[in-house]
């Protein structure tokens, strides 16, 4: 893919959150950042968190709680 093709795509600031770190997600800053944004009620990150939980990438009581309706602080 060319640089032009990549730069021409709409970027919503979530690309970093869609791919887990190579060393795994558990306890990583990557996981914490997604959880914090989802807990704050940021819809893009709630969706990404839900996808990671469904695939078993992020597994924790905190993640499950963040996805329950009414738990967002925004």
Short mmCIF file of C-alpha atoms in Angstrom, two decimals:
data_model
loop_
_atom_site.label_atom_id
_atom_site.label_comp_id
_atom_site.label_asym_id
_atom_site.label_seq_id
_atom_site.Cartn_x
_atom_site.Cartn_y
_atom_site.Cartn_z
CA UNK A 1 0.00 0.00 0.00
CA UNK A 2 1.39 3.37 -0.95
CA UNK A 3 1.96 6.27 1.41
CA UNK A 4 -0.59 8.25 -0.58
CA UNK A 5 -3.25 5.58 -0.05
CA UNK A 6 -2.60 5.52 3.68
CA UNK A 7 -2.48 9.30 4.08
CA UNK A 8 -5.67 9.70 2.09
CA UNK A 9 -7.74 7.58 4.46
CA UNK A 10 -9.82 9.17 7.18
CA UNK A 11 -8.08 8.76 10.50
CA UNK A 12 -10.25 8.80 13.62
CA UNK A 13 -7.42 8.45 16.12
CA UNK A 14 -8.18 4.85 17.05
CA UNK A 15 -5.76 2.91 14.86
CA UNK A 16 -3.39 2.33 17.80
CA UNK A 17 -6.19 0.71 19.80
CA UNK A 18 -7.19 -1.84 17.20
CA UNK A 19 -4.03 -3.97 17.29
CA UNK A 20 -2.81 -5.48 20.57
CA UNK A 21 0.84 -5.04 21.50
CA UNK A 22 3.20 -7.88 20.53
CA UNK A 23 3.82 -8.86 24.15
CA UNK A 24 0.13 -9.27 24.90
CA UNK A 25 -2.52 -6.97 26.30
CA UNK A 26 -2.78 -8.10 29.92
CA UNK A 27 -1.58 -5.36 32.25
CA UNK A 28 -0.19 -3.23 29.43
CA UNK A 29 -0.45 0.53 29.08
CA UNK A 30 -2.32 -0.19 25.84
CA UNK A 31 -5.02 -2.09 27.74
CA UNK A 32 -5.22 0.59 30.45
CA UNK A 33 -5.63 3.36 27.88
CA UNK A 34 -8.47 1.58 26.09
CA UNK A 35 -10.19 0.85 29.41
CA UNK A 36 -9.85 4.44 30.58
CA UNK A 37 -11.30 5.83 27.35
CA UNK A 38 -14.14 3.30 27.34
CA UNK A 39 -14.91 4.04 31.01
CA UNK A 40 -15.04 7.74 30.14
CA UNK A 41 -17.82 6.92 27.68
CA UNK A 42 -15.89 7.51 24.46
CA UNK A 43 -18.09 5.58 21.99
CA UNK A 44 -15.25 4.66 19.61
CA UNK A 45 -13.32 3.03 22.43
CA UNK A 46 -16.35 1.34 23.96
CA UNK A 47 -16.81 -0.36 20.58
CA UNK A 48 -13.13 -1.31 20.32
CA UNK A 49 -13.14 -2.63 23.88
CA UNK A 50 -16.22 -4.72 23.14
CA UNK A 51 -14.47 -6.22 20.10
CA UNK A 52 -11.36 -7.07 22.13
CA UNK A 53 -13.42 -8.60 24.93
CA UNK A 54 -15.40 -10.68 22.42
CA UNK A 55 -12.16 -12.03 20.91
CA UNK A 56 -10.60 -12.69 24.32
CA UNK A 57 -7.82 -10.13 23.83
CA UNK A 58 -8.86 -8.16 26.92
CA UNK A 59 -10.24 -10.26 29.75
CA UNK A 60 -10.89 -8.65 33.12
CA UNK A 61 -13.71 -7.73 35.47
CA UNK A 62 -12.89 -4.07 34.79
CA UNK A 63 -13.40 -4.57 31.05
CA UNK A 64 -16.69 -6.38 31.60
CA UNK A 65 -17.90 -3.63 33.94
CA UNK A 66 -16.90 -0.91 31.46
CA UNK A 67 -19.19 -2.49 28.87
CA UNK A 68 -22.26 -2.64 31.10
CA UNK A 69 -24.86 0.01 30.28
CA UNK A 70 -24.74 3.02 32.58
CA UNK A 71 -21.13 2.56 33.68
CA UNK A 72 -19.66 5.30 31.50
CA UNK A 73 -18.72 8.43 33.42
CA UNK A 74 -19.23 10.83 30.53
#
